[in-house]
PDB file of C-alpha atoms in Angstrom:
ATOM      1  CA  THR A 687      -5.688  -0.139 -19.988  1.00 57.00           C
ATOM      2  CA  GLY A 688      -6.101   3.434 -21.279  1.00 64.00           C
ATOM      3  CA  THR A 689      -5.947   6.469 -18.980  1.00 78.00           C
ATOM      4  CA  PRO A 690      -9.750   7.105 -18.823  1.00 85.00           C
ATOM      5  CA  ARG A 691     -10.421   3.449 -18.018  1.00 88.00           C
ATOM      6  CA  ARG A 692      -8.000   3.600 -15.106  1.00 90.00           C
ATOM      7  CA  TYR A 693     -10.364   6.013 -13.350  1.00 93.00           C
ATOM      8  CA  ARG A 694     -13.000   3.250 -13.400  1.00 91.00           C
ATOM      9  CA  PHE A 695     -13.215  -0.279 -12.054  1.00 93.00           C
ATOM     10  CA  ASN A 696     -12.267  -1.804 -15.383  1.00 95.00           C
ATOM     11  CA  TYR A 697     -11.866  -5.548 -15.993  1.00 96.00           C
ATOM     12  CA  HIS A 698      -8.243  -5.648 -14.879  1.00 97.00           C
ATOM     13  CA  ALA A 699      -8.994  -3.659 -11.721  1.00 97.00           C
ATOM     14  CA  VAL A 700     -11.775  -6.070 -10.805  1.00 98.00           C
ATOM     15  CA  THR A 701      -9.451  -9.023 -11.397  1.00 98.00           C
ATOM     16  CA  ALA A 702      -6.784  -7.347  -9.247  1.00 98.00           C
ATOM     17  CA  LEU A 703      -9.315  -6.785  -6.476  1.00 98.00           C
ATOM     18  CA  MET A 704     -10.246 -10.468  -6.668  1.00 98.00           C
ATOM     19  CA  ALA A 705      -6.564 -11.350  -6.311  1.00 98.00           C
ATOM     20  CA  ARG A 706      -6.376  -9.184  -3.189  1.00 98.00           C
ATOM     21  CA  VAL A 707      -9.505 -10.736  -1.679  1.00 98.00           C
ATOM     22  CA  TYR A 708      -8.368 -14.303  -2.416  1.00 98.00           C
ATOM     23  CA  CYS A 709      -5.026 -13.426  -0.827  1.00 98.00           C
ATOM     24  CA  TYR A 710      -6.853 -12.198   2.287  1.00 97.00           C
ATOM     25  CA  MET A 711      -8.826 -15.450   2.241  1.00 97.00           C
ATOM     26  CA  ASN A 712      -5.604 -17.462   1.932  1.00 97.00           C
ATOM     27  CA  ASP A 713      -6.726 -19.123  -1.297  1.00 98.00           C
ATOM     28  CA  PRO A 714      -3.400 -19.474  -3.180  1.00 98.00           C
ATOM     29  CA  VAL A 715      -4.778 -21.069  -6.353  1.00 98.00           C
ATOM     30  CA  LYS A 716      -7.316 -18.326  -7.089  1.00 98.00           C
ATOM     31  CA  ALA A 717      -5.115 -15.491  -5.845  1.00 98.00           C
ATOM     32  CA  ILE A 718      -2.216 -16.550  -8.083  1.00 98.00           C
ATOM     33  CA  ARG A 719      -4.482 -17.068 -11.073  1.00 98.00           C
ATOM     34  CA  CYS A 720      -6.019 -13.590 -10.772  1.00 98.00           C
ATOM     35  CA  ALA A 721      -2.739 -11.793 -10.048  1.00 98.00           C
ATOM     36  CA  GLN A 722      -0.976 -13.477 -12.968  1.00 98.00           C
ATOM     37  CA  ASN A 723      -3.900 -12.656 -15.250  1.00 98.00           C
ATOM     38  CA  VAL A 724      -3.508  -8.963 -14.418  1.00 98.00           C
ATOM     39  CA  ILE A 725       0.247  -8.993 -14.961  1.00 98.00           C
ATOM     40  CA  ASP A 726      -0.061 -10.818 -18.275  1.00 98.00           C
ATOM     41  CA  HIS A 727      -2.935  -8.852 -19.799  1.00 97.00           C
ATOM     42  CA  CYS A 728      -3.320  -5.380 -18.236  1.00 96.00           C
ATOM     43  CA  GLY A 729      -0.802  -3.760 -20.598  1.00 96.00           C
ATOM     44  CA  LEU A 730       0.963  -1.882 -17.772  1.00 96.00           C
ATOM     45  CA  LYS A 731       4.598  -2.276 -16.750  1.00 97.00           C
ATOM     46  CA  LEU A 732       6.520  -1.622 -13.560  1.00 98.00           C
ATOM     47  CA  GLN A 733       8.270   1.739 -13.861  1.00 97.00           C
ATOM     48  CA  VAL A 734      11.959   2.402 -13.283  1.00 96.00           C
ATOM     49  CA  SER A 735      11.604   6.149 -12.694  1.00 96.00           C
ATOM     50  CA  ASN A 736       9.192   8.359 -10.771  1.00 96.00           C
ATOM     51  CA  GLN A 737      10.831  11.626 -11.776  1.00 95.00           C
ATOM     52  CA  GLU A 738       7.696  13.039 -13.403  1.00 94.00           C
ATOM     53  CA  ASP A 739       5.198  10.726 -11.723  1.00 95.00           C
ATOM     54  CA  PRO A 740       5.824  10.233  -7.966  1.00 97.00           C
ATOM     55  CA  VAL A 741       2.488   8.465  -7.452  1.00 97.00           C
ATOM     56  CA  LEU A 742       3.305   6.078 -10.328  1.00 97.00           C
ATOM     57  CA  PHE A 743      -0.026   6.541 -12.069  1.00 96.00           C
ATOM     58  CA  GLU A 744       1.437   4.648 -15.033  1.00 95.00           C
ATOM     59  CA  GLU A 745       1.125   1.533 -12.866  1.00 97.00           C
ATOM     60  CA  ALA A 746      -2.377   2.289 -11.598  1.00 97.00           C
ATOM     61  CA  LEU A 747      -5.001  -0.298 -12.487  1.00 97.00           C
ATOM     62  CA  CYS A 748      -7.649   1.861 -10.864  1.00 97.00           C
ATOM     63  CA  ALA A 749      -7.520   5.304  -9.258  1.00 97.00           C
ATOM     64  CA  LEU A 750      -9.741   8.088  -8.016  1.00 96.00           C
ATOM     65  CA  ASN A 751      -9.480  11.496  -9.657  1.00 95.00           C
ATOM     66  CA  MET A 752      -9.488  14.478  -7.309  1.00 95.00           C
ATOM     67  CA  HIS A 753     -10.659  17.675  -8.968  1.00 93.00           C
ATOM     68  CA  LYS A 754      -8.213  20.507  -8.325  1.00 93.00           C
ATOM     69  CA  MET A 755      -5.984  18.255  -6.220  1.00 94.00           C
ATOM     70  CA  GLN A 756      -3.213  20.805  -5.719  1.00 88.00           C
ATOM     71  CA  GLU A 757      -5.682  23.464  -4.631  1.00 90.00           C
ATOM     72  CA  ASN A 758      -7.555  21.131  -2.276  1.00 91.00           C
ATOM     73  CA  LEU A 759      -4.498  19.498  -0.714  1.00 92.00           C
ATOM     74  CA  SER A 760      -2.023  22.364  -0.634  1.00 88.00           C
ATOM     75  CA  SER A 761      -2.652  22.957   3.080  1.00 87.00           C
ATOM     76  CA  ARG A 762      -1.577  19.391   3.821  1.00 89.00           C
ATOM     77  CA  PHE A 763       0.879  18.510   1.053  1.00 91.00           C
ATOM     78  CA  SER A 764       3.264  21.278   0.024  1.00 87.00           C
ATOM     79  CA  GLU A 765       6.960  22.054   0.030  1.00 85.00           C
ATOM     80  CA  GLY A 766       8.935  24.507   2.092  1.00 78.00           C
ATOM     81  CA  GLY A 767       8.761  26.042   5.562  1.00 76.00           C
ATOM     82  CA  LYS A 768       7.883  24.325   8.798  1.00 72.00           C
ATOM     83  CA  MET A 769       5.438  21.502   8.134  1.00 77.00           C
ATOM     84  CA  THR A 770       3.430  22.031  11.308  1.00 77.00           C
ATOM     85  CA  SER A 771       0.017  21.397   9.734  1.00 76.00           C
ATOM     86  CA  GLN A 772       1.061  19.010   6.985  1.00 83.00           C
ATOM     87  CA  TYR A 773       1.410  15.250   6.601  1.00 91.00           C
ATOM     88  CA  PHE A 774       5.157  15.180   7.099  1.00 92.00           C
ATOM     89  CA  CYS A 775       7.375  12.685   8.877  1.00 92.00           C
ATOM     90  CA  SER A 776      10.726  13.192  10.512  1.00 92.00           C
ATOM     91  CA  THR A 777      13.831  12.466   8.480  1.00 91.00           C
ATOM     92  CA  ALA A 778      14.729   9.781  11.019  1.00 92.00           C
ATOM     93  CA  THR A 779      11.389   8.028  10.514  1.00 94.00           C
ATOM     94  CA  LEU A 780      11.684   8.272   6.733  1.00 94.00           C
ATOM     95  CA  ASN A 781      15.148   6.736   6.805  1.00 92.00           C
ATOM     96  CA  ALA A 782      13.923   3.921   9.059  1.00 93.00           C
ATOM     97  CA  LEU A 783      10.930   3.182   6.829  1.00 95.00           C
ATOM     98  CA  PHE A 784      13.087   2.995   3.717  1.00 94.00           C
ATOM     99  CA  GLU A 785      16.161   1.440   5.326  1.00 91.00           C
ATOM    100  CA  ALA A 786      18.189   4.507   4.416  1.00 86.00           C
ATOM    101  CA  THR A 787      20.863   6.433   6.298  1.00 72.00           C
ATOM    102  CA  GLY A 788      21.537  10.142   6.245  1.00 54.00           C
ATOM    103  CA  SER A 789      19.582  13.018   4.715  1.00 46.00           C
ATOM    104  CA  THR A 790      20.572  12.119   1.142  1.00 46.00           C
ATOM    105  CA  ALA A 791      20.380   8.346   1.439  1.00 46.00           C
ATOM    106  CA  SER A 792      18.425   8.001  -1.763  1.00 51.00           C
ATOM    107  CA  ASP A 793      20.963   6.718  -4.250  1.00 67.00           C
ATOM    108  CA  VAL A 794      19.264   3.360  -4.753  1.00 87.00           C
ATOM    109  CA  ASP A 795      15.538   3.117  -4.092  1.00 94.00           C
ATOM    110  CA  MET A 796      13.636   5.556  -6.295  1.00 95.00           C
ATOM    111  CA  ARG A 797      10.750   5.499  -3.818  1.00 96.00           C
ATOM    112  CA  VAL A 798      12.744   7.634  -1.383  1.00 95.00           C
ATOM    113  CA  LYS A 799      14.717   9.794  -3.807  1.00 93.00           C
ATOM    114  CA  SER A 800      14.182  13.546  -4.106  1.00 92.00           C
ATOM    115  CA  SER A 801      11.667  12.835  -6.866  1.00 94.00           C
ATOM    116  CA  ALA A 802       9.537  11.019  -4.287  1.00 96.00           C
ATOM    117  CA  PHE A 803      10.079  13.102  -1.144  1.00 95.00           C
ATOM    118  CA  TYR A 804      10.748  16.737  -0.398  1.00 93.00           C
ATOM    119  CA  ARG A 805      13.227  16.917   2.479  1.00 91.00           C
ATOM    120  CA  ASN A 806      13.521  20.012   4.625  1.00 91.00           C
ATOM    121  CA  ASN A 807      16.969  19.318   6.014  1.00 88.00           C
ATOM    122  CA  SER A 808      17.017  22.313   8.342  1.00 89.00           C
ATOM    123  CA  GLU A 809      13.856  21.072  10.060  1.00 89.00           C
ATOM    124  CA  GLN A 810      14.742  17.383   9.617  1.00 91.00           C
ATOM    125  CA  GLN A 811      11.340  16.745   8.046  1.00 92.00           C
ATOM    126  CA  ALA A 812      10.150  15.136   4.816  1.00 93.00           C
ATOM    127  CA  ILE A 813       6.882  14.980   2.913  1.00 95.00           C
ATOM    128  CA  THR A 814       5.790  12.807   0.010  1.00 96.00           C
ATOM    129  CA  ARG A 815       5.478  14.378  -3.430  1.00 96.00           C
ATOM    130  CA  LYS A 816       2.735  11.912  -4.438  1.00 97.00           C
ATOM    131  CA  TYR A 817       0.050  14.554  -3.951  1.00 96.00           C
ATOM    132  CA  ILE A 818       2.212  17.561  -4.785  1.00 94.00           C
ATOM    133  CA  LYS A 819       3.586  16.558  -8.182  1.00 94.00           C
ATOM    134  CA  ASN A 820       0.498  14.759  -9.498  1.00 95.00           C
ATOM    135  CA  ASP A 821      -0.552  15.955 -12.944  1.00 92.00           C
ATOM    136  CA  ASN A 822      -3.332  13.368 -13.191  1.00 93.00           C
ATOM    137  CA  GLY A 823      -4.912  14.280  -9.849  1.00 95.00           C
ATOM    138  CA  ALA A 824      -4.833  10.549  -9.100  1.00 96.00           C
ATOM    139  CA  ILE A 825      -5.274   8.732  -5.801  1.00 96.00           C
ATOM    140  CA  PRO A 826      -4.345   5.088  -6.541  1.00 97.00           C
ATOM    141  CA  LEU A 827      -6.649   2.306  -5.394  1.00 97.00           C
ATOM    142  CA  LEU A 828      -4.894  -0.626  -7.073  1.00 98.00           C
ATOM    143  CA  ARG A 829      -1.407  -0.657  -8.544  1.00 98.00           C
ATOM    144  CA  LEU A 830       0.497  -3.322 -10.446  1.00 98.00           C
ATOM    145  CA  PRO A 831       3.262  -4.070  -7.875  1.00 98.00           C
ATOM    146  CA  GLU A 832       0.657  -5.443  -5.465  1.00 98.00           C
ATOM    147  CA  MET A 833       0.067  -8.302  -7.896  1.00 98.00           C
ATOM    148  CA  TYR A 834       3.730  -9.316  -7.610  1.00 98.00           C
ATOM    149  CA  TYR A 835       3.540  -9.108  -3.819  1.00 98.00           C
ATOM    150  CA  ILE A 836       0.468 -11.358  -3.888  1.00 98.00           C
ATOM    151  CA  LEU A 837       2.369 -13.869  -6.030  1.00 98.00           C
ATOM    152  CA  CYS A 838       5.200 -13.715  -3.506  1.00 98.00           C
ATOM    153  CA  GLU A 839       2.848 -14.296  -0.578  1.00 98.00           C
ATOM    154  CA  MET A 840       0.785 -17.060  -2.184  1.00 98.00           C
ATOM    155  CA  SER A 841       3.551 -19.014  -3.938  1.00 98.00           C
ATOM    156  CA  SER A 842       5.774 -21.654  -2.405  1.00 98.00           C
ATOM    157  CA  LEU A 843       8.653 -20.431  -0.244  1.00 97.00           C
ATOM    158  CA  GLU A 844      11.009 -21.604  -2.975  1.00 97.00           C
ATOM    159  CA  ASP A 845       9.334 -19.566  -5.733  1.00 98.00           C
ATOM    160  CA  ALA A 846       8.377 -16.514  -3.657  1.00 98.00           C
ATOM    161  CA  PRO A 847      11.640 -14.472  -3.764  1.00 98.00           C
ATOM    162  CA  GLN A 848      11.578 -13.949  -7.538  1.00 98.00           C
ATOM    163  CA  TYR A 849       8.396 -11.863  -7.359  1.00 98.00           C
ATOM    164  CA  ILE A 850       9.439  -9.479  -4.612  1.00 98.00           C
ATOM    165  CA  ASN A 851      12.900  -9.204  -6.186  1.00 98.00           C
ATOM    166  CA  LEU A 852      11.416  -8.202  -9.530  1.00 98.00           C
ATOM    167  CA  VAL A 853       9.724  -5.169  -7.988  1.00 98.00           C
ATOM    168  CA  ARG A 854      12.843  -4.266  -6.001  1.00 97.00           C
ATOM    169  CA  ASN A 855      14.976  -4.456  -9.158  1.00 97.00           C
ATOM    170  CA  ARG A 856      12.643  -2.053 -10.968  1.00 97.00           C
ATOM    171  CA  ARG A 857      12.812   0.319  -8.005  1.00 97.00           C
ATOM    172  CA  GLY A 858      16.609   0.480  -8.201  1.00 95.00           C
ATOM    173  CA  TYR A 859      18.024  -2.396  -6.162  1.00 95.00           C
ATOM    174  CA  SER A 860      20.662  -4.500  -7.890  1.00 93.00           C
ATOM    175  CA  THR A 861      20.376  -8.256  -8.132  1.00 95.00           C
ATOM    176  CA  ALA A 862      23.132  -8.417  -5.512  1.00 94.00           C
ATOM    177  CA  ALA A 863      20.517  -7.199  -3.015  1.00 94.00           C
ATOM    178  CA  ASP A 864      17.961  -9.862  -3.980  1.00 96.00           C
ATOM    179  CA  TYR A 865      16.266 -12.071  -1.431  1.00 97.00           C
ATOM    180  CA  GLN A 866      17.712 -15.535  -1.960  1.00 96.00           C
ATOM    181  CA  SER A 867      15.249 -17.583   0.065  1.00 96.00           C
ATOM    182  CA  PHE A 868      12.712 -17.464   2.880  1.00 97.00           C
ATOM    183  CA  SER A 869      13.072 -19.896   5.752  1.00 97.00           C
ATOM    184  CA  ASP A 870       9.376 -19.769   6.696  1.00 97.00           C
ATOM    185  CA  ASN A 871       6.200 -17.710   6.326  1.00 97.00           C
ATOM    186  CA  GLU A 872       7.252 -15.335   9.087  1.00 97.00           C
ATOM    187  CA  ASP A 873      10.475 -14.594   7.241  1.00 97.00           C
ATOM    188  CA  ARG A 874       8.543 -13.954   4.030  1.00 98.00           C
ATOM    189  CA  ASN A 875       6.024 -11.691   5.790  1.00 97.00           C
ATOM    190  CA  ARG A 876       8.841  -9.593   7.249  1.00 97.00           C
ATOM    191  CA  ALA A 877      10.184  -9.034   3.734  1.00 98.00           C
ATOM    192  CA  LEU A 878       6.733  -8.161   2.405  1.00 98.00           C
ATOM    193  CA  ASP A 879       6.164  -5.818   5.339  1.00 98.00           C
ATOM    194  CA  THR A 880       9.297  -3.903   4.361  1.00 97.00           C
ATOM    195  CA  GLU A 881       8.227  -3.601   0.728  1.00 97.00           C
ATOM    196  CA  TYR A 882       4.570  -2.730   1.397  1.00 98.00           C
ATOM    197  CA  ARG A 883       5.539   0.180   3.644  1.00 97.00           C
ATOM    198  CA  LYS A 884       7.921   1.519   0.980  1.00 97.00           C
ATOM    199  CA  GLU A 885       5.724   0.950  -2.042  1.00 98.00           C
ATOM    200  CA  PHE A 886       2.401   2.177  -0.683  1.00 98.00           C
ATOM    201  CA  TYR A 887       3.502   5.061   1.504  1.00 97.00           C
ATOM    202  CA  ALA A 888       0.566   7.527   1.798  1.00 96.00           C
ATOM    203  CA  GLU A 889      -1.727   5.279  -0.258  1.00 96.00           C
ATOM    204  CA  GLY A 890      -3.508   3.359   2.507  1.00 93.00           C
ATOM    205  CA  GLN A 891      -2.733  -0.233   1.509  1.00 94.00           C
ATOM    206  CA  TYR A 892      -0.123  -0.828   4.189  1.00 96.00           C
ATOM    207  CA  PHE A 893      -2.734  -0.692   6.971  1.00 96.00           C
ATOM    208  CA  TYR A 894      -4.624  -3.631   5.488  1.00 96.00           C
ATOM    209  CA  PHE A 895      -1.465  -5.673   5.072  1.00 97.00           C
ATOM    210  CA  LEU A 896      -0.716  -5.143   8.750  1.00 97.00           C
ATOM    211  CA  LYS A 897      -4.291  -6.020   9.733  1.00 96.00           C
ATOM    212  CA  ASN A 898      -4.443  -9.136   7.574  1.00 96.00           C
ATOM    213  CA  HIS A 899      -1.242 -10.463   9.142  1.00 96.00           C
ATOM    214  CA  GLU A 900      -2.126  -9.292  12.653  1.00 96.00           C
ATOM    215  CA  PHE A 901       1.041  -7.280  13.146  1.00 96.00           C
ATOM    216  CA  THR A 902       1.143  -6.010  16.701  1.00 96.00           C
ATOM    217  CA  TYR A 903       3.837  -3.442  16.038  1.00 96.00           C
ATOM    218  CA  PHE A 904       5.452  -1.537  13.169  1.00 95.00           C
ATOM    219  CA  ILE A 905       7.880   1.354  12.750  1.00 93.00           C
ATOM    220  CA  ASN A 906       6.520   4.544  14.341  1.00 90.00           C
ATOM    221  CA  CYS A 907       3.541   2.631  15.767  1.00 94.00           C
ATOM    222  CA  PRO A 908       1.286   5.009  17.773  1.00 92.00           C
ATOM    223  CA  VAL A 909       0.495   2.405  20.450  1.00 95.00           C
ATOM    224  CA  SER A 910       2.522  -0.174  22.330  1.00 95.00           C
ATOM    225  CA  GLU A 911       0.567  -3.059  20.765  1.00 96.00           C
ATOM    226  CA  MET A 912      -1.829  -3.039  17.830  1.00 97.00           C
ATOM    227  CA  GLY A 913      -4.983  -5.100  18.195  1.00 96.00           C
ATOM    228  CA  LYS A 914      -8.722  -5.194  17.620  1.00 94.00           C
ATOM    229  CA  ALA A 915      -9.257  -1.702  19.016  1.00 94.00           C
ATOM    230  CA  GLN A 916      -7.010  -0.250  16.291  1.00 95.00           C
ATOM    231  CA  TYR A 917      -7.749  -2.588  13.378  1.00 96.00           C
ATOM    232  CA  VAL A 918     -11.572  -2.725  13.612  1.00 94.00           C
ATOM    233  CA  PHE A 919     -13.309   0.516  12.740  1.00 89.00           C
ATOM    234  CA  PRO A 920     -16.503   1.419  14.632  1.00 87.00           C
ATOM    235  CA  LEU A 921     -19.758   1.163  12.726  1.00 84.00           C
ATOM    236  CA  PRO A 922     -20.647   4.523  11.088  1.00 84.00           C
ATOM    237  CA  ASP A 923     -23.478   6.406  12.821  1.00 84.00           C
ATOM    238  CA  ALA A 924     -25.390   6.679   9.541  1.00 79.00           C
ATOM    239  CA  GLU A 925     -25.310   2.912   9.086  1.00 79.00           C
ATOM    240  CA  LYS A 926     -26.810   2.414  12.542  1.00 77.00           C
ATOM    241  CA  GLU A 927     -29.360   5.159  11.970  1.00 79.00           C
ATOM    242  CA  TYR A 928     -30.642   3.745   8.691  1.00 78.00           C
ATOM    243  CA  GLY A 929     -31.401   0.184   9.557  1.00 73.00           C
ATOM    244  CA  TRP A 930     -28.358  -1.735  10.755  1.00 70.00           C
ATOM    245  CA  THR A 931     -29.427  -4.626  12.957  1.00 69.00           C
ATOM    246  CA  PRO A 932     -27.104  -6.024  15.642  1.00 67.00           C
ATOM    247  CA  PRO A 933     -25.937  -9.578  14.850  1.00 67.00           C
ATOM    248  CA  VAL A 934     -27.831 -12.364  16.606  1.00 71.00           C
ATOM    249  CA  THR A 935     -25.795 -14.460  18.999  1.00 65.00           C
ATOM    250  CA  GLU A 936     -26.094 -18.222  19.311  1.00 63.00           C
ATOM    251  CA  GLU A 937     -28.359 -17.646  22.298  1.00 55.00           C
ATOM    252  CA  GLY A 938     -30.688 -15.666  20.041  1.00 52.00           C
ATOM    253  CA  SER A 939     -30.179 -12.281  21.663  1.00 49.00           C
ATOM    254  CA  GLY A 940     -28.995  -9.207  19.835  1.00 48.00           C
ATOM    255  CA  SER A 941     -25.392  -8.189  20.235  1.00 45.00           C
ATOM    256  CA  GLU A 942     -24.102  -4.651  20.276  1.00 46.00           C
ATOM    257  CA  ASP A 943     -20.608  -5.789  19.376  1.00 48.00           C
ATOM    258  CA  LYS A 944     -19.100  -3.536  16.742  1.00 44.00           C
ATOM    259  CA  ASP A 945     -16.530  -5.975  15.385  1.00 46.00           C
ATOM    260  CA  ASN A 946     -18.177  -6.084  11.960  1.00 46.00           C
ATOM    261  CA  GLY A 947     -14.848  -5.087  10.489  1.00 45.00           C
ATOM    262  CA  ASP A 948     -13.091  -8.320  11.424  1.00 46.00           C
ATOM    263  CA  LYS A 949     -11.332  -9.730   8.416  1.00 44.00           C
ATOM    264  CA  ASP A 950     -13.207 -13.040   8.550  1.00 44.00           C
ATOM    265  CA  LYS A 951     -16.606 -11.400   8.010  1.00 41.00           C
TER     266      LYS A 951
END
């Protein structure tokens, strides 16, 4: 997968998207087949360093290119000073998300090292470098590690740990920190929740993992309990204006319900 092709929905990106959809549909056979196809044939490898590439574009199967990213995003993603108008998080939140302790707790997981986050220790704030140090101007849509997470989620409980461990090993965790087994699906989902929030910080994928698994709460959750009101987006005004028709109920009357975003539709 060459660099220009990764700014398009190339064959491998389409296959990866199919793996994601089949995972959402809980179709293990097709999800595993598509995810394994991507891993075996895309030509990309999981990286062991993000020193020059915090967004890990080298793992991107498909990405958007933002023209003049630094210029357009500098008011939101930049280093230094008080981050009052930027997409920062507190150091405490960052450490909780990445299971770290202390302001320099980044000796293991490369996803929270100084190459990944700028920490303003005096203000106890941190901000991702994914859109600061980004020479390709890339906003990832699909990245390779998701295929391993899909294999973990769709495989048997016995086989699942190897896939999540492989990503963790490439990110800096030793085999001594490997998951040995999962007692049930809930146990597995808790492990995947931890890895999704680390891997896809500021990329948007974590929201859909939470929605698909109907998580009611997560670290730094803005409400006491997540539900339909948070997970289902309202229908865009333009879509209503240009011809959207309310769904017909079993009684034959139109419904104004806006739950078109439910995952089973």
